[in-house]
XYZ file of C-alpha atoms in Angstrom:
105
model
C 8.796 11.813 9.333
C 13.005 11.057 7.717
C 11.732 6.928 9.360
C 8.904 6.608 7.314
C 10.841 7.607 4.783
C 14.356 5.321 4.673
C 12.037 3.091 5.447
C 9.504 3.187 2.191
C 12.912 3.835 0.436
C 14.420 0.267 1.764
C 10.586 -1.540 0.664
C 11.228 0.381 -2.752
C 14.310 -1.129 -3.344
C 13.777 -4.889 -2.171
C 10.587 -5.219 -3.915
C 11.744 -3.016 -7.335
C 14.495 -5.273 -7.325
C 12.021 -8.963 -6.870
C 9.645 -7.068 -9.682
C 12.377 -6.881 -12.048
C 14.028 -10.098 -11.430
C 11.758 -11.654 -12.028
C 10.172 -10.068 -15.222
C 10.509 -12.265 -18.445
C 9.759 -9.784 -20.921
C 5.346 -9.431 -19.966
C 4.828 -6.008 -19.747
C 1.167 -6.367 -18.009
C 2.754 -8.583 -14.929
C 5.574 -5.981 -14.652
C 3.500 -3.096 -15.294
C 1.066 -4.504 -12.327
C 3.121 -5.009 -10.048
C 4.547 -1.490 -10.063
C 0.479 -0.351 -10.037
C 0.668 -2.350 -6.590
C 3.828 -1.340 -5.543
C 2.776 2.279 -5.740
C -0.519 2.039 -4.262
C 0.999 1.033 -1.368
C 3.920 3.245 -1.261
C 1.035 5.994 -1.093
C -0.990 3.810 1.002
C 1.185 3.893 3.957
C 2.327 7.179 2.623
C -0.542 8.158 3.925
C -0.964 7.051 7.713
C 0.838 10.739 8.462
C -2.964 12.458 7.694
C -4.745 9.686 9.109
C -3.151 10.209 12.891
C -5.578 12.588 13.125
C -7.775 9.896 14.298
C -6.458 7.247 16.934
C -8.155 4.537 16.574
C -8.571 4.543 12.823
C -5.118 5.238 12.973
C -4.136 1.687 14.811
C -7.156 0.276 11.902
C -5.536 1.425 9.131
C -1.235 -0.038 10.710
C -3.058 -3.564 10.961
C -4.369 -2.939 7.278
C -1.133 -2.417 5.505
C 0.596 -4.761 7.748
C -1.856 -7.493 5.843
C -1.926 -5.568 2.676
C 2.266 -5.734 2.508
C 1.832 -9.077 3.904
C -0.751 -10.061 1.152
C 1.269 -7.893 -2.619
C 4.691 -10.270 -0.704
C 2.645 -13.795 -1.205
C 1.659 -12.250 -4.218
C 4.925 -11.603 -5.797
C 6.134 -14.887 -4.251
C 3.411 -17.295 -6.768
C 1.777 -17.502 -3.047
C -1.527 -16.208 -3.884
C -3.232 -15.227 -7.241
C -6.493 -12.313 -5.302
C -4.819 -9.493 -5.255
C -8.045 -7.438 -2.912
C -6.205 -7.777 0.541
C -3.229 -6.227 -1.432
C -6.780 -3.359 -1.607
C -7.094 -3.167 1.893
C -6.392 0.268 3.803
C -7.944 1.855 0.324
C -10.964 0.519 3.709
C -9.260 3.402 6.368
C -8.450 5.719 3.746
C -12.412 6.544 2.805
C -13.423 6.340 5.834
C -10.770 9.182 7.218
C -12.816 10.810 3.805
C -15.851 9.896 5.474
C -15.085 11.351 8.528
C -13.635 14.603 7.431
C -16.943 14.784 5.506
C -18.976 15.013 8.039
C -17.266 16.960 10.449
C -17.051 20.000 9.024
C -20.861 19.598 6.863
C -21.693 19.572 10.838
């Protein structure tokens, strides 16, 4: 757990420095970038709960790697679309649906 916390802290500092260094008075973009960063940190931290379903964890990790890559590409201006950044939501929604159907069957 400590490794994950250190990893997330390092990612946060690196990406926050990039966001802050690119800040040129555009508060809307700054808040959007920070919101996307906090969403990705939340989705990465949610991995510890998805460990219950091993196959879903593998899918979640793949989606996380994709979304972090899309976020880095977005920050460096290579990509303008943000839908890939929200891809871990798929595995999180499936996790809650599985929990709901298993507990109510």
